[in-house]
Coordinates of C-alpha atoms in Angstrom, one line a residue:
Chain K
M1261 CA -25.3 15.8 -13.7
K1262 CA -25.5 19.6 -13.5
Q1263 CA -22.7 22.0 -13.0
S1264 CA -24.0 22.8 -9.5
H1265 CA -23.1 19.3 -8.5
I1266 CA -19.4 19.8 -9.3
D1267 CA -17.4 19.8 -6.0
P1268 CA -14.5 22.2 -6.6
K1269 CA -12.2 20.3 -4.2
A1270 CA -12.9 16.9 -5.8
L1271 CA -12.5 18.4 -9.2
R1272 CA -9.1 19.9 -8.3
N1273 CA -8.0 16.5 -7.0
A1274 CA -9.1 14.8 -10.2
L1275 CA -7.5 17.4 -12.4
G1276 CA -4.3 17.0 -10.3
T1277 CA -3.9 13.4 -11.5
F1278 CA -2.8 14.9 -14.9
T1279 CA 0.9 15.1 -14.5
T1280 CA 2.6 18.4 -15.4
G1281 CA 6.0 20.0 -15.4
V1282 CA 6.5 23.1 -13.2
T1283 CA 7.2 26.5 -14.7
I1284 CA 8.0 30.0 -13.4
I1285 CA 6.6 32.8 -15.6
T1286 CA 8.1 36.2 -15.4
T1287 CA 7.5 39.7 -16.7
R1288 CA 8.0 43.3 -15.6
D1289 CA 5.3 45.7 -14.4
G1290 CA 4.8 49.2 -15.6
E1291 CA 7.4 50.5 -13.2
G1292 CA 10.0 48.0 -14.4
H1293 CA 9.8 45.7 -11.3
A1294 CA 10.4 42.0 -11.8
V1295 CA 7.2 39.9 -11.4
G1296 CA 7.1 36.2 -11.4
L1297 CA 5.0 33.2 -10.3
T1298 CA 4.9 29.4 -10.4
A1299 CA 2.5 27.8 -12.8
N1300 CA 1.8 24.3 -14.0
S1301 CA -0.9 25.3 -16.5
F1302 CA 1.6 25.8 -19.2
N1303 CA 1.3 23.9 -22.5
S1304 CA 2.4 24.0 -26.1
V1305 CA -0.2 24.9 -28.7
S1306 CA 1.3 25.3 -32.1
L1307 CA 4.7 24.9 -33.8
D1308 CA 4.0 27.1 -36.8
P1309 CA 3.5 29.8 -35.7
P1310 CA 5.3 28.8 -32.4
L1311 CA 2.6 29.4 -29.7
V1312 CA 2.4 28.3 -26.1
L1313 CA -0.2 29.0 -23.4
W1314 CA -0.7 29.3 -19.7
S1315 CA -3.5 30.5 -17.4
L1316 CA -3.4 33.0 -14.6
A1317 CA -6.0 33.4 -11.8
K1318 CA -8.0 36.6 -12.2
T1319 CA -7.5 37.2 -8.5
A1320 CA -3.6 37.1 -8.8
M1321 CA -1.7 40.2 -7.8
S1322 CA 0.3 39.9 -11.0
V1323 CA -2.6 40.2 -13.3
P1324 CA -2.0 43.9 -14.2
A1325 CA 1.7 43.3 -14.8
F1326 CA 1.0 40.4 -17.3
T1327 CA -2.0 42.1 -19.0
E1328 CA -0.1 45.4 -19.5
S1329 CA 3.3 44.0 -20.5
T1330 CA 3.8 42.6 -24.0
H1331 CA 6.5 40.1 -23.1
W1332 CA 7.0 37.2 -20.6
N1333 CA 9.3 34.3 -20.2
V1334 CA 8.4 30.7 -19.3
H1335 CA 11.0 28.7 -17.4
V1336 CA 10.6 24.9 -17.3
L1337 CA 12.1 24.2 -13.9
A1338 CA 14.8 21.6 -13.3
A1339 CA 14.4 19.0 -10.5
E1340 CA 17.0 20.9 -8.6
Q1341 CA 14.9 24.1 -8.6
Q1342 CA 12.2 22.9 -6.3
S1343 CA 13.0 25.6 -3.7
L1344 CA 12.7 28.2 -6.4
S1345 CA 9.3 26.8 -7.3
N1346 CA 8.3 27.2 -3.7
L1347 CA 9.6 30.7 -3.5
F1348 CA 7.7 31.8 -6.6
A1349 CA 4.5 30.0 -5.5
S1350 CA 4.6 32.2 -2.3
K1351 CA 3.3 35.7 -1.9
G1352 CA 6.8 37.1 -0.9
E1353 CA 7.6 40.5 -2.3
D1354 CA 11.3 40.0 -3.0
K1355 CA 11.4 36.8 -5.0
F1356 CA 14.1 38.0 -7.3
A1357 CA 16.5 39.1 -4.5
G1358 CA 19.9 37.6 -5.1
L1359 CA 18.8 35.8 -8.2
E1360 CA 21.2 36.2 -11.1
L1361 CA 19.5 36.8 -14.4
D1362 CA 20.4 36.4 -18.0
N1363 CA 19.8 38.9 -20.7
G1364 CA 16.9 38.1 -22.9
V1365 CA 15.2 39.4 -26.0
S1366 CA 12.9 41.5 -23.9
D1367 CA 13.4 43.0 -20.4
A1368 CA 11.4 40.2 -18.8
P1369 CA 13.5 38.4 -16.2
L1370 CA 15.3 35.4 -17.5
I1371 CA 16.3 32.9 -14.7
K1372 CA 19.4 30.7 -15.0
Q1373 CA 19.8 26.9 -14.6
C1374 CA 16.4 25.9 -16.0
T1375 CA 15.6 22.8 -18.1
A1376 CA 14.1 25.0 -20.9
R1377 CA 13.2 28.7 -21.3
F1378 CA 10.7 30.2 -23.8
Q1379 CA 10.8 34.0 -24.3
C1380 CA 7.4 35.0 -25.5
R1381 CA 5.4 38.0 -26.8
T1382 CA 1.7 38.0 -26.0
A1383 CA -0.3 36.9 -29.0
F1384 CA -3.8 36.7 -27.5
T1385 CA -5.5 36.6 -24.2
H1386 CA -8.8 34.7 -23.7
D1387 CA -11.3 34.5 -21.0
G1388 CA -11.1 31.2 -19.1
G1389 CA -13.7 31.4 -16.3
D1390 CA -11.8 32.4 -13.1
H1391 CA -8.5 32.5 -15.1
I1392 CA -7.1 34.4 -18.0
I1393 CA -5.5 32.3 -20.7
F1394 CA -2.3 33.9 -22.1
I1395 CA -1.2 32.7 -25.5
G1396 CA 2.3 33.8 -26.5
E1397 CA 4.4 33.6 -29.5
V1398 CA 7.8 32.1 -28.8
I1399 CA 10.5 34.5 -30.1
A1400 CA 13.5 32.8 -28.5
F1401 CA 14.1 29.6 -26.5
D1402 CA 16.9 27.5 -25.1
Q1403 CA 17.3 24.2 -23.4
Q1404 CA 19.8 22.5 -21.0
D1405 CA 20.3 18.9 -20.2
L1406 CA 18.8 19.0 -16.7
P1407 CA 16.2 16.5 -15.5
P1408 CA 12.9 18.5 -15.1
L1409 CA 10.8 18.9 -12.0
A1410 CA 7.3 17.4 -12.3
F1411 CA 4.1 17.8 -10.4
Q1412 CA 1.6 15.0 -9.8
S1413 CA -1.5 15.0 -7.5
G1414 CA -0.3 18.0 -5.5
Q1415 CA 3.3 16.7 -4.9
Y1416 CA 6.6 17.4 -6.6
A1417 CA 7.8 14.4 -8.6
V1418 CA 10.6 13.3 -10.9
T1419 CA 9.9 11.0 -13.9
A1420 CA 11.3 7.6 -14.7
K1421 CA 11.2 6.5 -18.4
K1422 CA 8.8 3.7 -19.1
P1423 CA 10.1 1.4 -21.8
W1424 CA 8.0 1.0 -24.9
Q1425 CA 7.4 -2.5 -23.9
E1426 CA 7.5 -4.1 -20.4
L1427 CA 11.0 -5.3 -19.8
K1428 CA 11.3 -9.1 -19.4
L1429 CA 14.5 -10.1 -17.5
S1430 CA 14.1 -13.7 -18.5
S1431 CA 12.2 -15.9 -20.9
A1432 CA 9.8 -16.6 -18.1
S1433 CA 6.9 -18.8 -19.1
E1434 CA 3.6 -17.0 -18.6
A1435 CA 2.1 -20.3 -17.5
L1436 CA 4.3 -20.4 -14.4
E1437 CA 2.0 -19.6 -11.6
C1438 CA 3.8 -20.1 -8.3
S1439 CA 6.8 -18.1 -9.6
Y1440 CA 9.8 -16.9 -7.7
S1441 CA 8.5 -13.8 -9.3
E1442 CA 11.0 -11.7 -11.2
D1443 CA 8.6 -8.9 -10.6
L1444 CA 8.9 -9.2 -6.8
L1445 CA 10.6 -6.0 -5.5
G1446 CA 12.9 -7.9 -3.2
Y1447 CA 14.2 -9.9 -6.1
L1448 CA 14.8 -6.8 -8.2
L1449 CA 16.5 -5.0 -5.4
G1450 CA 18.8 -7.9 -4.7
R1451 CA 19.7 -8.5 -8.3
A1452 CA 20.3 -4.8 -9.0
H1453 CA 22.5 -4.5 -5.8
F1454 CA 24.6 -7.6 -6.5
Q1455 CA 25.1 -6.7 -10.2
M1456 CA 26.3 -3.3 -9.2
L1457 CA 28.6 -4.9 -6.6
G1458 CA 29.8 -7.4 -9.2
K1459 CA 31.1 -4.5 -11.3
L1460 CA 33.0 -3.1 -8.3
Q1461 CA 34.3 -6.5 -7.4
K1462 CA 36.3 -6.5 -10.6
T1463 CA 38.3 -3.5 -9.6
L1464 CA 38.7 -4.8 -6.1
S1465 CA 40.0 -8.2 -7.2
A1466 CA 43.0 -6.4 -8.8
E1467 CA 44.2 -5.6 -5.2
S1468 CA 43.2 -8.9 -3.6
M1469 CA 40.3 -7.3 -2.0
T1470 CA 36.7 -8.4 -1.7
A1471 CA 33.5 -6.4 -1.1
A1472 CA 33.9 -7.2 2.7
H1473 CA 37.3 -5.4 2.7
F1474 CA 35.8 -2.5 0.8
F1475 CA 33.0 -2.1 3.3
V1476 CA 35.4 -2.1 6.2
L1477 CA 37.6 0.5 4.6
S1478 CA 34.6 2.6 3.8
V1479 CA 33.4 2.5 7.4
L1480 CA 36.9 3.3 8.8
T1481 CA 37.3 6.4 6.5
I1482 CA 34.4 8.0 8.4
Q1483 CA 35.0 6.6 11.9
D1484 CA 38.1 4.7 12.8
D1485 CA 39.6 3.5 16.1
I1486 CA 36.6 1.2 16.5
S1487 CA 36.2 -2.5 17.3
L1488 CA 35.2 -5.3 15.0
E1489 CA 31.8 -5.4 16.7
Q1490 CA 31.3 -1.7 15.9
I1491 CA 32.4 -2.3 12.3
N1492 CA 29.9 -5.1 12.0
A1493 CA 27.1 -2.9 13.3
H1494 CA 27.8 -0.5 10.5
V1495 CA 28.0 -3.0 7.6
D1496 CA 25.1 -5.0 8.8
Y1497 CA 22.9 -3.2 6.3
A1498 CA 24.9 -4.9 3.5
G1499 CA 24.3 -8.4 4.8
Q1500 CA 28.0 -8.7 5.4
E1501 CA 29.6 -10.3 8.4
I1502 CA 33.1 -9.1 8.9
T1503 CA 35.4 -11.7 10.6
Y1504 CA 38.7 -11.4 12.4
E1505 CA 40.1 -13.1 9.3
H1506 CA 39.0 -10.2 7.1
M1507 CA 40.6 -7.8 9.4
A1508 CA 43.9 -9.8 9.5
E1509 CA 43.9 -9.7 5.7
L1510 CA 43.5 -6.0 5.7
V1511 CA 46.4 -5.7 8.2
S1512 CA 48.6 -7.9 6.0
L1513 CA 47.7 -5.6 3.1
D1514 CA 49.0 -2.8 5.2
A1515 CA 45.6 -1.0 4.9
V1516 CA 44.6 -1.3 8.6
K1517 CA 46.6 -1.2 11.9
Q1518 CA 45.4 -3.1 14.9
D1519 CA 45.7 -1.4 18.3
S1520 CA 44.6 -3.9 21.0
E1521 CA 40.9 -4.6 20.0
R1522 CA 40.5 -1.5 17.8
Y1523 CA 41.3 -0.8 14.2
V1524 CA 42.8 2.3 12.6
L1525 CA 43.1 3.1 8.9
T1526 CA 46.7 3.4 7.6
E1527 CA 47.6 6.0 5.0
K1528 CA 47.7 3.3 2.4
G1529 CA 44.2 2.0 3.6
H1530 CA 42.9 5.6 3.4
K1531 CA 44.1 6.0 -0.2
A1532 CA 42.7 2.5 -1.1
A1533 CA 39.3 3.5 0.4
L1534 CA 39.1 6.7 -1.6
L1535 CA 40.2 5.0 -4.7
H1536 CA 37.4 2.4 -4.4
I1537 CA 34.8 4.9 -3.5
S1538 CA 35.7 6.9 -6.6
E1539 CA 35.6 3.7 -8.6
A1540 CA 32.1 3.1 -7.3
K1541 CA 31.2 6.6 -8.4
V1542 CA 32.6 5.9 -11.9
I1543 CA 30.4 2.8 -12.1
E1544 CA 27.5 5.1 -11.1
E1545 CA 28.4 7.7 -13.7
E1546 CA 28.4 5.0 -16.4
L1547 CA 25.0 3.9 -15.3
I1548 CA 23.8 7.5 -15.4
A1549 CA 25.0 7.7 -18.9
E1550 CA 23.1 4.6 -19.8
L1551 CA 19.8 5.1 -17.9
G1552 CA 19.7 8.9 -17.9
E1553 CA 20.4 11.4 -15.0
G1554 CA 16.7 11.8 -14.4
D1555 CA 16.0 8.1 -13.9
V1556 CA 19.0 7.6 -11.6
K1557 CA 17.7 10.6 -9.6
A1558 CA 14.2 9.1 -9.5
L1559 CA 15.7 5.8 -8.4
K1560 CA 17.6 7.4 -5.5
V1561 CA 14.6 9.4 -4.4
I1562 CA 12.4 6.2 -4.1
L1563 CA 15.2 4.1 -2.5
K1564 CA 15.6 6.7 0.2
R1565 CA 11.9 6.7 0.9
L1566 CA 11.9 2.9 1.0
I1567 CA 14.9 2.9 3.3
Q1568 CA 13.3 5.4 5.6
H1569 CA 10.1 3.3 5.7
T1570 CA 11.8 -0.1 6.3
D1571 CA 14.6 1.2 8.6
P1572 CA 14.9 -1.1 11.6
G1573 CA 17.2 1.6 13.3
L1574 CA 20.8 1.4 12.3
P1575 CA 23.5 3.0 14.3
D1576 CA 24.4 6.4 12.8
L1577 CA 27.7 6.0 11.2
W1578 CA 28.2 9.7 11.0
A1579 CA 27.1 10.6 14.5
N1580 CA 30.6 11.0 15.9
A1581 CA 32.4 12.0 12.8
S1582 CA 34.4 15.1 13.2
Chain D
M90 CA 15.8 36.8 -32.5
K91 CA 13.1 36.7 -35.2
Q92 CA 10.5 34.1 -35.6
S93 CA 12.1 32.9 -38.8
H94 CA 15.0 31.7 -36.7
I95 CA 12.9 29.3 -34.7
D96 CA 13.8 25.8 -35.7
P97 CA 10.5 23.8 -35.3
K98 CA 12.3 20.6 -34.5
A99 CA 14.5 22.2 -31.7
L100 CA 11.4 24.0 -30.4
R101 CA 9.5 20.7 -30.3
N102 CA 12.3 19.1 -28.3
A103 CA 12.5 22.1 -25.9
L104 CA 8.7 22.1 -25.4
G105 CA 8.9 18.3 -24.8
T106 CA 10.9 18.9 -21.6
F107 CA 7.7 20.1 -20.0
T108 CA 6.3 16.9 -18.5
T109 CA 2.7 16.0 -19.1
G110 CA 0.1 13.3 -18.5
V111 CA -1.4 11.5 -21.4
T112 CA -5.1 11.7 -22.3
I113 CA -7.4 10.2 -24.8
I114 CA -10.1 12.6 -26.0
T115 CA -13.3 11.2 -27.5
T116 CA -16.4 12.3 -29.2
R117 CA -18.9 11.1 -31.9
D118 CA -19.1 12.4 -35.4
G119 CA -22.2 13.5 -37.2
E120 CA -23.0 9.9 -38.1
G121 CA -22.6 8.7 -34.6
H122 CA -19.2 7.0 -35.1
A123 CA -16.9 7.0 -32.1
V124 CA -13.8 9.2 -32.7
G125 CA -10.8 9.5 -30.4
L126 CA -7.2 10.6 -30.3
T127 CA -4.3 10.7 -27.9
A128 CA -3.3 14.2 -26.7
N129 CA -1.0 15.6 -24.1
S130 CA -2.0 19.2 -24.6
F131 CA -4.7 19.0 -21.9
N132 CA -4.7 21.3 -19.0
S133 CA -7.0 22.7 -16.4
V134 CA -8.1 26.3 -16.7
S135 CA -10.7 27.2 -14.1
L136 CA -12.5 25.7 -11.2
D137 CA -15.4 28.1 -11.1
P138 CA -16.8 27.6 -13.7
P139 CA -15.0 24.3 -14.2
L140 CA -13.1 24.6 -17.5
V141 CA -10.4 22.5 -19.1
L142 CA -8.6 22.9 -22.4
W143 CA -6.7 21.0 -25.1
S144 CA -5.5 21.6 -28.6
L145 CA -6.1 19.8 -31.8
A146 CA -4.0 20.1 -35.0
K147 CA -6.0 21.7 -37.7
T148 CA -4.8 19.0 -40.1
A149 CA -6.2 16.2 -37.9
M150 CA -8.9 13.9 -39.5
S151 CA -11.0 14.3 -36.4
V152 CA -11.4 18.2 -36.7
P153 CA -14.9 18.0 -38.2
A154 CA -16.1 15.6 -35.5
F155 CA -14.8 17.8 -32.7
T156 CA -15.9 21.1 -34.1
E157 CA -19.4 19.8 -35.0
S158 CA -20.1 17.9 -31.7
T159 CA -21.0 19.7 -28.5
H160 CA -19.6 17.1 -26.1
W161 CA -16.3 15.3 -25.6
N162 CA -14.6 13.3 -22.9
V163 CA -11.1 13.6 -21.6
H164 CA -9.5 10.4 -20.2
V165 CA -6.4 10.8 -18.1
L166 CA -4.6 7.5 -18.8
A167 CA -3.3 5.1 -16.2
A168 CA 0.2 3.8 -16.5
E169 CA -1.2 0.4 -17.5
Q170 CA -2.9 2.0 -20.5
Q171 CA 0.2 2.7 -22.6
S172 CA -0.9 0.4 -25.4
L173 CA -4.3 2.2 -25.5
S174 CA -2.3 5.5 -25.8
N175 CA -0.4 4.0 -28.8
L176 CA -3.6 2.8 -30.4
F177 CA -5.3 6.2 -30.2
A178 CA -2.1 8.0 -31.4
S179 CA -2.2 5.9 -34.5
K180 CA -4.3 6.5 -37.6
G181 CA -6.1 3.1 -37.4
E182 CA -9.8 3.2 -38.2
D183 CA -11.1 0.8 -35.7
K184 CA -9.7 2.2 -32.4
F185 CA -12.8 1.4 -30.4
A186 CA -13.2 -2.2 -31.6
G187 CA -13.5 -4.5 -28.6
L188 CA -13.3 -1.6 -26.2
E189 CA -16.0 -1.8 -23.5
L190 CA -17.5 1.7 -22.8
D191 CA -19.3 3.2 -19.8
N192 CA -22.4 5.3 -20.1
G193 CA -21.8 9.0 -19.8
V194 CA -23.8 12.2 -19.6
S195 CA -23.4 12.6 -23.4
D196 CA -23.1 10.0 -26.1
A197 CA -19.3 10.7 -26.3
P198 CA -17.4 7.4 -25.7
L199 CA -16.4 6.9 -22.1
I200 CA -13.4 4.5 -21.7
K201 CA -12.9 2.3 -18.6
Q202 CA -10.0 1.9 -16.2
C203 CA -8.6 5.5 -16.5
T204 CA -7.0 7.5 -13.7
A205 CA -9.5 10.3 -14.2
R206 CA -12.3 11.2 -16.7
F207 CA -13.8 14.6 -17.5
Q208 CA -17.0 14.8 -19.4
C209 CA -17.2 18.1 -21.1
R210 CA -19.4 20.4 -23.2
T211 CA -17.6 22.7 -25.6
A212 CA -17.5 26.2 -24.0
F213 CA -15.3 28.0 -26.6
T214 CA -12.9 27.3 -29.3
H215 CA -10.0 29.6 -30.1
D216 CA -7.5 29.8 -32.9
G217 CA -4.1 28.6 -31.9
G218 CA -1.9 28.8 -35.0
D219 CA -1.7 25.4 -36.5
H220 CA -4.0 24.1 -33.7
I221 CA -7.5 24.7 -32.5
I222 CA -7.9 25.3 -28.8
F223 CA -10.9 23.6 -27.3
I224 CA -12.2 24.9 -24.0
G225 CA -14.7 22.7 -22.3
E226 CA -17.0 23.0 -19.3
V227 CA -16.7 19.9 -17.1
I228 CA -20.2 18.6 -16.5
A229 CA -19.2 15.3 -14.8
F230 CA -15.9 13.7 -13.7
D231 CA -14.6 10.7 -11.8
Q232 CA -11.3 9.4 -10.6
Q233 CA -9.8 6.1 -9.7
D234 CA -6.7 5.2 -7.6
L235 CA -4.6 4.2 -10.6
P236 CA -1.0 5.5 -11.1
P237 CA -1.1 7.8 -14.2
L238 CA 0.9 7.5 -17.3
A239 CA 3.2 10.5 -18.0
F240 CA 5.1 11.8 -21.0
Q241 CA 8.5 13.4 -20.9
S242 CA 10.8 14.4 -23.7
G243 CA 9.1 12.1 -26.2
Q244 CA 9.0 9.0 -24.0
Y245 CA 6.4 7.4 -21.7
A246 CA 7.2 7.8 -18.1
V247 CA 6.0 7.2 -14.6
T248 CA 6.4 9.6 -11.7
A249 CA 8.1 9.2 -8.4
K250 CA 7.2 11.6 -5.6
K251 CA 9.9 14.0 -4.6
P252 CA 9.8 14.7 -0.9
W253 CA 9.3 18.3 0.1
Q254 CA 12.9 18.3 1.4
E255 CA 15.8 16.1 0.4
L256 CA 15.7 13.0 2.6
K257 CA 18.7 12.6 4.9
L258 CA 19.2 9.1 6.0
S259 CA 21.6 10.0 8.7
S260 CA 22.8 13.1 10.5
A261 CA 25.7 13.2 8.1
S262 CA 28.0 16.2 8.6
E263 CA 28.1 18.4 5.5
A264 CA 31.8 18.9 6.2
L265 CA 32.6 15.3 5.7
E266 CA 34.2 15.2 2.4
C267 CA 35.6 11.8 1.7
S268 CA 32.3 10.2 2.6
Y269 CA 31.2 6.7 2.2
S270 CA 28.5 8.6 0.6
E271 CA 24.9 7.7 1.6
D272 CA 24.0 9.2 -1.8
L273 CA 26.0 6.5 -3.6
L274 CA 23.6 4.3 -5.6
G275 CA 25.3 1.1 -4.5
Y276 CA 24.9 2.0 -0.9
L277 CA 21.2 2.8 -1.4
L278 CA 20.5 -0.4 -3.3
G279 CA 22.3 -2.5 -0.7
R280 CA 20.6 -0.9 2.3
A281 CA 17.2 -1.1 0.6
H282 CA 17.7 -4.7 -0.3
F283 CA 18.8 -5.9 3.1
Q284 CA 16.2 -3.9 5.0
M285 CA 13.6 -5.6 2.8
L286 CA 15.3 -9.0 3.4
G287 CA 15.4 -8.2 7.1
K288 CA 11.6 -8.0 7.2
L289 CA 11.3 -11.3 5.5
Q290 CA 13.9 -12.8 7.9
K291 CA 11.5 -12.3 10.8
T292 CA 8.9 -14.6 9.3
L293 CA 11.5 -17.1 8.2
S294 CA 13.0 -17.3 11.7
A295 CA 9.7 -18.6 13.0
E296 CA 10.4 -21.8 11.0
S297 CA 14.1 -22.0 11.7
M298 CA 14.8 -20.8 8.2
T299 CA 17.2 -18.2 6.9
A300 CA 17.3 -16.2 3.6
A301 CA 19.6 -18.9 2.2
H302 CA 16.9 -21.6 2.7
F303 CA 14.3 -19.3 1.2
F304 CA 16.4 -18.8 -1.9
V305 CA 16.9 -22.5 -2.3
L306 CA 13.2 -23.3 -2.0
S307 CA 12.3 -20.5 -4.4
V308 CA 14.7 -21.8 -7.0
L309 CA 13.4 -25.4 -6.5
T310 CA 9.7 -24.4 -7.0
I311 CA 10.6 -23.4 -10.5
Q312 CA 13.1 -26.0 -11.4
D313 CA 14.0 -29.0 -9.1
D314 CA 15.9 -32.2 -9.5
I315 CA 19.1 -30.1 -9.8
S316 CA 22.5 -30.2 -8.2
L317 CA 23.9 -27.8 -5.5
E318 CA 26.1 -26.3 -8.2
Q319 CA 23.1 -25.5 -10.3
I320 CA 21.3 -24.0 -7.3
N321 CA 24.2 -21.8 -6.6
A322 CA 24.3 -20.6 -10.2
H323 CA 20.8 -19.3 -9.7
V324 CA 21.2 -17.6 -6.3
D325 CA 24.5 -16.0 -7.3
Y326 CA 22.6 -12.8 -8.0
A327 CA 21.7 -12.6 -4.3
G328 CA 25.3 -12.8 -3.2
Q329 CA 24.4 -16.0 -1.5
E330 CA 26.5 -19.1 -1.4
I331 CA 24.5 -22.2 -0.6
T332 CA 26.5 -25.0 1.1
Y333 CA 25.9 -28.7 1.6
E334 CA 25.1 -27.7 5.2
H335 CA 22.2 -25.5 4.1
M336 CA 20.9 -28.4 2.0
A337 CA 21.2 -30.8 4.9
E338 CA 19.2 -28.4 7.1
L339 CA 16.5 -28.3 4.5
V340 CA 16.5 -32.1 4.3
S341 CA 16.2 -32.3 8.1
L342 CA 13.3 -29.8 8.0
D343 CA 11.7 -32.3 5.5
A344 CA 11.5 -29.6 2.9
V345 CA 13.9 -31.2 0.4
K346 CA 14.7 -34.7 -0.6
Q347 CA 18.2 -35.7 -1.8
D348 CA 18.5 -38.1 -4.6
S349 CA 22.2 -38.9 -5.1
E350 CA 23.7 -35.4 -5.9
R351 CA 20.4 -33.8 -6.9
Y352 CA 17.7 -32.1 -4.8
V353 CA 13.9 -32.4 -5.1
L354 CA 11.3 -30.3 -3.3
T355 CA 8.9 -32.2 -1.0
E356 CA 5.3 -31.4 -0.6
K357 CA 6.1 -29.7 2.6
G358 CA 8.9 -27.7 1.0
H359 CA 6.7 -26.7 -1.8
K360 CA 4.1 -25.4 0.6
A361 CA 6.8 -23.5 2.6
A362 CA 8.1 -21.9 -0.5
L363 CA 4.7 -20.7 -1.5
L364 CA 4.1 -19.4 2.0
H365 CA 7.3 -17.4 2.1
I366 CA 6.9 -16.0 -1.4
S367 CA 3.4 -14.9 -0.4
E368 CA 4.9 -13.3 2.7
A369 CA 7.4 -11.5 0.5
K370 CA 4.5 -10.2 -1.5
V371 CA 2.7 -9.1 1.7
I372 CA 5.8 -7.1 2.7
E373 CA 5.7 -5.6 -0.7
E374 CA 2.0 -4.7 -0.4
E375 CA 2.8 -3.0 2.9
L376 CA 5.5 -1.0 1.2
I377 CA 3.1 0.0 -1.7
A378 CA 0.6 1.2 0.9
E379 CA 3.4 3.4 2.4
L380 CA 5.2 4.6 -0.7
G381 CA 2.3 4.6 -3.1
E382 CA 1.6 2.3 -6.0
G383 CA 3.0 4.7 -8.6
D384 CA 6.3 5.0 -6.8
V385 CA 6.8 1.3 -6.4
K386 CA 5.9 0.9 -10.1
A387 CA 8.5 3.5 -11.0
L388 CA 11.1 1.8 -8.8
K389 CA 10.5 -1.5 -10.5
V390 CA 10.7 0.1 -13.9
I391 CA 14.1 1.7 -13.2
L392 CA 15.5 -1.4 -11.4
K393 CA 14.6 -3.6 -14.4
R394 CA 16.5 -1.1 -16.7
L395 CA 19.4 -1.1 -14.3
I396 CA 19.5 -4.9 -14.2
Q397 CA 19.4 -5.1 -17.9
H398 CA 22.3 -2.7 -18.3
T399 CA 24.5 -4.3 -15.7
D400 CA 23.6 -7.9 -16.4
P401 CA 26.7 -10.1 -16.6
G402 CA 24.6 -12.9 -18.0
L403 CA 22.9 -15.1 -15.5
P404 CA 21.6 -18.5 -16.3
D405 CA 18.0 -18.4 -17.2
L406 CA 16.1 -20.0 -14.3
W407 CA 12.9 -20.3 -16.3
A408 CA 14.5 -21.7 -19.4
N409 CA 13.6 -25.4 -18.7
A410 CA 10.5 -24.8 -16.6
S411 CA 7.5 -26.6 -17.8

């Protein structure tokens, strides 16, 4: 196969399968203006001496600034900095407007709230076809505990840790063919959901409440003065059916007042709802501590996409919230 | 800050926050022996001419092979190739033993089942501190639709697409403070679970079955001749309570036979269970088509970790399965 057969678009797609982080690289031009761009061609080269590299298209407007300056900073972006990545990938003039900067070793702009930052001095530049390869010596660096933004096949991404070995939830026999497969997504979602709910149940039990009561209170904190039918429409997603008996229990607990066929939250019910929601958040915080913030973020991102794709059309609980 | 203040270990940690894919790079030494190693220092450089680069530690055993040979292949590893990554990261002699290879442009080993492969001819090498930087011209490449393996802060990872904009599941008012937050993990898990179940419910309804019946049949395919109490212990994760009424319905559908207090699957019940499990798999396949195989893989990986961390200790359904 000769070089002339290489289709640049197909090559770009294939190269894009290599996952990368996302960086913003900054410097100042001869007049002291801040210059910066988004790049995913960053990589580490050497620890001793500490060297990193990245590539810049020869056609980029910022080529003179980077070739003339001696210092530049690499910012490994956090997952929250996606919009900053977009901004610095654009051709806008005023990318630094309103951006608060830290003081660095050189005068190269140093952006806040990144996962990691490497302040570099140009060590070498090399020709790399239609790009220039910058190799820099790291003269200072820092790091924050923020899940990083990733880039994969032309899309932003977050990463989820892959255990060293495949996790087995049970001692499943490999021989079992027609299995109620523990790898089936529905099973995993159900078990994860109910184990989370099980943790919440413990705190609810202390107040003679069940998950059903919790769901009712949660709905009523957002929209109250609604009928049982309306409540059920909102908790339907949770596979719950709320009965008049549940509502009577909440009335006897002084959490809910009944006004003809409609239900209103009492002050006590409002406080209980907030307490239980915050307890649910504590359970989530504990999980974040165990699984890592990045993984919980990844989980939420995928669940939201799944929910959007499987949504049969639920009533919008927030539609009439004031 | 002077270079002498750079702590190599801290620098390595900070550099590790930049997410990468994982590659295996192969060549042949002067005697024709296959040589290969795992590297995450790969990156693309230029499309025209098509150039890529990677770095090799000067202390690596394979330095002579790579500096003396003119051709090498870069394999972007698939998520399933984690054990191959471990193998080629080790110092073992016989890494290629039993590994089936494809024929490439050069004699450099070409490994199968990778996400992408780039067959390269050395264009330049550059000094990079304690590493040598290899820049290669891509002379052939190919790509398969396999989710890639990633590497992040010293751990293997898989990626989950991050939508261009944060997904909003409802028209939630930003002003709403005490919200039954749609960002709460418990809510997302519950809604995702029941929406998936809702899709299955449609196919079950056609046979007068409910999710409860499905759960019973699924349990009995793995272990039957058990009591209602034992069945309930196994479906507890799903928040289901199976009643004698449910069991009587399954008996009347000729799916289950009752033998004193124990239940046994009939041939018809066995077929129904397999049908519904395969329907659940079809629903999952449709979701994979929508969300992408990599994202569903990432979802499962995180759910398994979550389940392991929140497991209150369920009875092992498979323990006595033959």
